[in-house]
Amino acid sequence: MRTYKDIWHAVEDGLRTEYGETIFRSWIKPLVPKRVEDGVLFIEAPTTFLRDWVLNNYGDSIRKHCSKADAAVMDIAIDVSTKDSVEAESHSSVAEPEKDVSSYFGAPLDPKLTFDNFVVGKPNEFAYAAAQRVAESQSATYNPLFLYGGVGLGKTHLMHAIAWSIKERFPKKNIAYMSAEKFMYQFIKSVRYRNTVAFKEQFRAVDVLMIDDIQFICGKDSTQEEFFHTFNALIDNNRQVVVSADQSPSDLDDMEERLKSRLGWGLVADIHPTTYELRLGILQAKAASSAVKIPDKVLEFVAHKVSTNIRELEGALNRIIATATLIGREVTIDSAREVLADLLRVADRVLTVDEIQQKVAAHYGILISDIMSARRTKTITVPRQVAMYLSKKLTRLSLPDIGRSFGGKDHTTVLHACRKIESEITTNAKLADEVRLLTKILSK
């Protein structure tokens, strides 16, 4: 039978291959194998939080790789390290290989999302400079840093870049980056398993807390309460907090006023929609790293035509590169136009709120005046909310502009409607089909 160390080395190799280096270093590397007994591999984790996370997310994979390494190992048991066991281990005659507990826990970081790969232009230069200052500072600065902007403009890229830069400059700092949804999930799980003390200790012990898309805890009172106390504890101890959202703190609907106030304490930096110059710079930077030669005229064409957000812009270039690679076709404006036909069709057509209101009213068999009215019956409210949702999704108008197009409604009414429909279409199949059909009709 193989030794427990041999088995664990084989398990580590398997998990590194299965999940990648980032997840391996964050969650697997801190684990220390102890012994095999009665077909069970006993492992130690440095914290209760890490033990629970590993068991819930990677337990089955660890068992699979254990059995693969040695058929006699049927199960695993993970205990939390104690001071005594650590001391005893350090004084043993045969020392274990040193295990560095990772200074990072949270969602995996994308190695491509660094400051070096971030293209700076007028729309994002202020947010970029603020992010760099936070990453370079030994102590907390601009606390909290609040980044906001529309979808696909670079907020998440800057969040990852800050985390990578801090890890490089200050490797001993404990960093936590995750989405607001993941924070909420962890909190709910800690309540469910009566493990809130460990949750609080884990999050309040970090040097840098980074929460992406904080708008997703709007309306979640208990999660907001816990985040509020976590936020205060970190700020009071001079720990850095970085938060992103799709709106400024003051515009976050269904967010507690005291939390809005706290989020606006430090530096609020917005990222504006892209300009042609920035889009072209992003395409040039990405094309330079490609093995496919992309003519400047094609890059200029794409920069002019795809102006919604950076994600779609990069996706468009990826299509062109993939087509050239797989088919071997020369990259020209005509070939690019053919490959991006669906994107260009949407980009070339300017859809108005009036058109959306007309199509929605006709679909539901009501009058446009009903949609514009203040009537709250369900037969009117649902179509009105659908029309507002489609206006936000299919046009570039701001929430206030959309509100004005619906009889002078407040922007918070539009935001509520959008969130209501986004939530409903995940559980209401009939409504989801109606929205999908209307989107298809309006996109022709």
GROMACS .gro file of C-alpha atoms in nm, residues 98-345:
model
  248
   98GLU     CA    1   0.624   2.322   0.444
   99LYS     CA    2   0.273   2.427   0.342
  100ASP     CA    3   0.214   2.797   0.287
  101VAL     CA    4  -0.144   2.891   0.367
  102SER     CA    5  -0.261   3.093   0.069
  103SER     CA    6  -0.304   3.466   0.126
  104TYR     CA    7  -0.611   3.461  -0.097
  105PHE     CA    8  -0.957   3.316  -0.061
  106GLY     CA    9  -1.262   3.378  -0.272
  107ALA     CA   10  -1.350   3.344  -0.639
  108PRO     CA   11  -1.065   3.248  -0.876
  109LEU     CA   12  -0.876   3.537  -1.034
  110ASP     CA   13  -0.833   3.552  -1.411
  111PRO     CA   14  -0.460   3.576  -1.493
  112LYS     CA   15  -0.540   3.781  -1.804
  113LEU     CA   16  -0.711   4.058  -1.605
  114THR     CA   17  -0.412   4.263  -1.492
  115PHE     CA   18  -0.319   4.630  -1.510
  116ASP     CA   19  -0.078   4.551  -1.794
  117ASN     CA   20  -0.367   4.420  -2.004
  118PHE     CA   21  -0.604   4.708  -1.925
  119VAL     CA   22  -0.632   4.963  -2.207
  120VAL     CA   23  -0.668   5.313  -2.067
  121GLY     CA   24  -0.867   5.594  -2.230
  122LYS     CA   25  -1.066   5.900  -2.128
  123PRO     CA   26  -1.374   5.699  -2.017
  124ASN     CA   27  -1.181   5.489  -1.764
  125GLU     CA   28  -0.858   5.676  -1.679
  126PHE     CA   29  -0.983   5.807  -1.344
  127ALA     CA   30  -1.103   5.465  -1.225
  128TYR     CA   31  -0.777   5.310  -1.350
  129ALA     CA   32  -0.564   5.562  -1.159
  130ALA     CA   33  -0.766   5.512  -0.841
  131ALA     CA   34  -0.738   5.134  -0.870
  132GLN     CA   35  -0.361   5.156  -0.915
  133ARG     CA   36  -0.323   5.383  -0.612
  134VAL     CA   37  -0.514   5.136  -0.395
  135ALA     CA   38  -0.306   4.845  -0.523
  136GLU     CA   39   0.023   5.026  -0.459
  137SER     CA   40  -0.053   5.147  -0.106
  138GLN     CA   41   0.078   4.960   0.195
  139SER     CA   42  -0.210   5.091   0.409
  140ALA     CA   43  -0.575   5.144   0.320
  141THR     CA   44  -0.636   5.441   0.093
  142TYR     CA   45  -0.951   5.581  -0.064
  143ASN     CA   46  -1.144   5.357   0.171
  144PRO     CA   47  -1.368   5.223   0.033
  145LEU     CA   48  -1.290   5.247  -0.336
  146PHE     CA   49  -1.626   5.226  -0.515
  147LEU     CA   50  -1.611   5.151  -0.890
  148TYR     CA   51  -1.927   5.178  -1.097
  149GLY     CA   52  -2.032   5.168  -1.459
  150GLY     CA   53  -2.240   4.977  -1.713
  151VAL     CA   54  -2.207   4.614  -1.812
  152GLY     CA   55  -1.884   4.512  -1.984
  153LEU     CA   56  -1.692   4.838  -1.930
  154GLY     CA   57  -1.406   4.701  -1.719
  155LYS     CA   58  -1.510   4.705  -1.352
  156THR     CA   59  -1.433   4.338  -1.298
  157HIS     CA   60  -1.105   4.371  -1.489
  158LEU     CA   61  -0.992   4.645  -1.249
  159MET     CA   62  -1.101   4.441  -0.946
  160HIS     CA   63  -0.892   4.143  -1.060
  161ALA     CA   64  -0.601   4.373  -1.148
  162ILE     CA   65  -0.602   4.522  -0.797
  163ALA     CA   66  -0.598   4.175  -0.642
  164TRP     CA   67  -0.313   4.051  -0.864
  165SER     CA   68  -0.106   4.364  -0.799
  166ILE     CA   69  -0.150   4.341  -0.420
  167LYS     CA   70  -0.061   3.971  -0.426
  168GLU     CA   71   0.260   4.058  -0.611
  169ARG     CA   72   0.358   4.360  -0.400
  170PHE     CA   73   0.238   4.239  -0.061
  171PRO     CA   74   0.226   3.857  -0.074
  172LYS     CA   75   0.148   3.825   0.297
  173LYS     CA   76  -0.174   4.025   0.272
  174ASN     CA   77  -0.492   3.822   0.302
  175ILE     CA   78  -0.722   3.908   0.010
  176ALA     CA   79  -1.086   3.813  -0.041
  177TYR     CA   80  -1.244   3.878  -0.382
  178MET     CA   81  -1.590   3.754  -0.472
  179SER     CA   82  -1.923   3.857  -0.615
  180ALA     CA   83  -2.193   3.994  -0.388
  181GLU     CA   84  -2.399   3.686  -0.472
  182LYS     CA   85  -2.118   3.462  -0.344
  183PHE     CA   86  -2.092   3.668  -0.025
  184MET     CA   87  -2.467   3.628   0.024
  185TYR     CA   88  -2.448   3.253  -0.043
  186GLN     CA   89  -2.168   3.210   0.211
  187PHE     CA   90  -2.362   3.408   0.470
  188ILE     CA   91  -2.684   3.211   0.415
  189LYS     CA   92  -2.490   2.885   0.437
  190SER     CA   93  -2.326   2.992   0.763
  191VAL     CA   94  -2.669   3.068   0.909
  192ARG     CA   95  -2.809   2.738   0.787
  193TYR     CA   96  -2.527   2.537   0.942
  194ARG     CA   97  -2.507   2.760   1.251
  195ASN     CA   98  -2.154   2.858   1.167
  196THR     CA   99  -2.185   3.238   1.159
  197VAL     CA  100  -1.897   3.290   1.402
  198ALA     CA  101  -1.652   3.127   1.160
  199PHE     CA  102  -1.801   3.331   0.875
  200LYS     CA  103  -1.751   3.656   1.064
  201GLU     CA  104  -1.397   3.563   1.169
  202GLN     CA  105  -1.297   3.468   0.816
  203PHE     CA  106  -1.420   3.786   0.651
  204ARG     CA  107  -1.313   4.026   0.925
  205ALA     CA  108  -0.962   3.886   0.931
  206VAL     CA  109  -0.884   3.986   0.571
  207ASP     CA  110  -0.655   4.275   0.479
  208VAL     CA  111  -0.841   4.349   0.155
  209LEU     CA  112  -1.209   4.275   0.091
  210MET     CA  113  -1.329   4.307  -0.269
  211ILE     CA  114  -1.697   4.263  -0.351
  212ASP     CA  115  -1.807   4.272  -0.716
  213ASP     CA  116  -2.160   4.374  -0.826
  214ILE     CA  117  -2.281   4.490  -0.484
  215GLN     CA  118  -2.619   4.576  -0.640
  216PHE     CA  119  -2.715   4.209  -0.611
  217ILE     CA  120  -2.765   4.239  -0.234
  218CYS     CA  121  -3.015   4.523  -0.280
  219GLY     CA  122  -3.336   4.420  -0.107
  220LYS     CA  123  -3.158   4.141   0.085
  221ASP     CA  124  -3.192   4.286   0.434
  222SER     CA  125  -3.007   4.021   0.636
  223THR     CA  126  -2.714   4.010   0.394
  224GLN     CA  127  -2.695   4.389   0.392
  225GLU     CA  128  -2.690   4.386   0.772
  226GLU     CA  129  -2.399   4.142   0.782
  227PHE     CA  130  -2.208   4.325   0.510
  228PHE     CA  131  -2.262   4.654   0.694
  229HIS     CA  132  -2.103   4.517   1.011
  230THR     CA  133  -1.821   4.346   0.817
  231PHE     CA  134  -1.758   4.671   0.630
  232ASN     CA  135  -1.744   4.875   0.950
  233ALA     CA  136  -1.514   4.628   1.125
  234LEU     CA  137  -1.267   4.636   0.835
  235ILE     CA  138  -1.274   5.013   0.795
  236ASP     CA  139  -1.226   5.061   1.171
  237ASN     CA  140  -0.916   4.838   1.154
  238ASN     CA  141  -0.777   5.024   0.851
  239ARG     CA  142  -0.834   4.730   0.614
  240GLN     CA  143  -0.895   4.809   0.249
  241VAL     CA  144  -1.243   4.761   0.097
  242VAL     CA  145  -1.309   4.773  -0.279
  243VAL     CA  146  -1.663   4.750  -0.417
  244SER     CA  147  -1.812   4.762  -0.766
  245ALA     CA  148  -2.167   4.817  -0.890
  246ASP     CA  149  -2.361   4.916  -1.198
  247GLN     CA  150  -2.466   5.246  -1.036
  248SER     CA  151  -2.331   5.501  -0.791
  249PRO     CA  152  -2.400   5.439  -0.418
  250SER     CA  153  -2.673   5.701  -0.405
  251ASP     CA  154  -2.861   5.537  -0.695
  252LEU     CA  155  -2.869   5.183  -0.551
  253ASP     CA  156  -3.237   5.111  -0.507
  254ASP     CA  157  -3.345   4.896  -0.208
  255MET     CA  158  -3.009   4.951  -0.039
  256GLU     CA  159  -3.015   5.065   0.324
  257GLU     CA  160  -2.944   5.438   0.356
  258ARG     CA  161  -2.672   5.383   0.616
  259LEU     CA  162  -2.495   5.139   0.382
  260LYS     CA  163  -2.530   5.379   0.088
  261SER     CA  164  -2.368   5.644   0.306
  262ARG     CA  165  -2.079   5.415   0.405
  263LEU     CA  166  -2.015   5.308   0.044
  264GLY     CA  167  -1.980   5.673  -0.054
  265TRP     CA  168  -1.732   5.750   0.225
  266GLY     CA  169  -1.413   5.696   0.029
  267LEU     CA  170  -1.362   5.750  -0.343
  268VAL     CA  171  -1.639   5.690  -0.597
  269ALA     CA  172  -1.499   5.638  -0.949
  270ASP     CA  173  -1.721   5.585  -1.250
  271ILE     CA  174  -1.634   5.422  -1.582
  272HIS     CA  175  -1.803   5.590  -1.877
  273PRO     CA  176  -1.919   5.424  -2.198
  274THR     CA  177  -1.639   5.359  -2.446
  275THR     CA  178  -1.527   5.608  -2.709
  276TYR     CA  179  -1.416   5.514  -3.059
  277GLU     CA  180  -1.052   5.581  -2.967
  278LEU     CA  181  -1.068   5.352  -2.663
  279ARG     CA  182  -1.242   5.076  -2.858
  280LEU     CA  183  -0.979   5.093  -3.131
  281GLY     CA  184  -0.701   5.083  -2.870
  282ILE     CA  185  -0.852   4.772  -2.710
  283LEU     CA  186  -0.881   4.598  -3.047
  284GLN     CA  187  -0.525   4.689  -3.143
  285ALA     CA  188  -0.389   4.555  -2.813
  286LYS     CA  189  -0.581   4.230  -2.846
  287ALA     CA  190  -0.496   4.188  -3.215
  288ALA     CA  191  -0.124   4.236  -3.139
  289SER     CA  192  -0.126   3.918  -2.929
  290SER     CA  193  -0.298   3.714  -3.200
  291ALA     CA  194  -0.121   3.497  -3.453
  292VAL     CA  195  -0.371   3.616  -3.715
  293LYS     CA  196  -0.287   3.937  -3.899
  294ILE     CA  197  -0.580   4.178  -3.867
  295PRO     CA  198  -0.561   4.477  -4.105
  296ASP     CA  199  -0.597   4.822  -3.945
  297LYS     CA  200  -0.900   4.896  -4.164
  298VAL     CA  201  -1.082   4.594  -4.020
  299LEU     CA  202  -1.004   4.702  -3.662
  300GLU     CA  203  -1.132   5.052  -3.741
  301PHE     CA  204  -1.447   4.905  -3.895
  302VAL     CA  205  -1.520   4.693  -3.585
  303ALA     CA  206  -1.446   4.984  -3.349
  304HIS     CA  207  -1.700   5.197  -3.535
  305LYS     CA  208  -1.969   4.931  -3.557
  306VAL     CA  209  -1.955   4.751  -3.219
  307SER     CA  210  -1.997   5.021  -2.957
  308THR     CA  211  -2.208   4.861  -2.684
  309ASN     CA  212  -1.940   4.740  -2.442
  310ILE     CA  213  -1.590   4.593  -2.422
  311ARG     CA  214  -1.710   4.234  -2.387
  312GLU     CA  215  -1.900   4.243  -2.714
  313LEU     CA  216  -1.610   4.424  -2.879
  314GLU     CA  217  -1.360   4.154  -2.776
  315GLY     CA  218  -1.613   3.885  -2.864
  316ALA     CA  219  -1.644   4.030  -3.214
  317LEU     CA  220  -1.267   4.021  -3.264
  318ASN     CA  221  -1.253   3.665  -3.131
  319ARG     CA  222  -1.507   3.561  -3.395
  320ILE     CA  223  -1.296   3.713  -3.671
  321ILE     CA  224  -0.978   3.548  -3.543
  322ALA     CA  225  -1.150   3.210  -3.497
  323THR     CA  226  -1.296   3.217  -3.848
  324ALA     CA  227  -0.960   3.305  -4.000
  325THR     CA  228  -0.787   3.032  -3.798
  326LEU     CA  229  -1.037   2.755  -3.865
  327ILE     CA  230  -1.120   2.830  -4.228
  328GLY     CA  231  -0.802   3.005  -4.337
  329ARG     CA  232  -0.996   3.286  -4.496
  330GLU     CA  233  -0.828   3.623  -4.548
  331VAL     CA  234  -0.946   3.888  -4.303
  332THR     CA  235  -1.110   4.177  -4.486
  333ILE     CA  236  -1.386   4.424  -4.410
  334ASP     CA  237  -1.624   4.214  -4.622
  335SER     CA  238  -1.539   3.892  -4.438
  336ALA     CA  239  -1.569   4.073  -4.103
  337ARG     CA  240  -1.908   4.209  -4.203
  338GLU     CA  241  -2.023   3.857  -4.289
  339VAL     CA  242  -1.893   3.703  -3.964
  340LEU     CA  243  -2.048   3.979  -3.751
  341ALA     CA  244  -2.376   4.003  -3.942
  342ASP     CA  245  -2.600   3.957  -3.639
  343LEU     CA  246  -2.409   4.209  -3.425
  344LEU     CA  247  -2.402   4.465  -3.702
  345ARG     CA  248  -2.773   4.423  -3.771
   0.00000   0.00000   0.00000
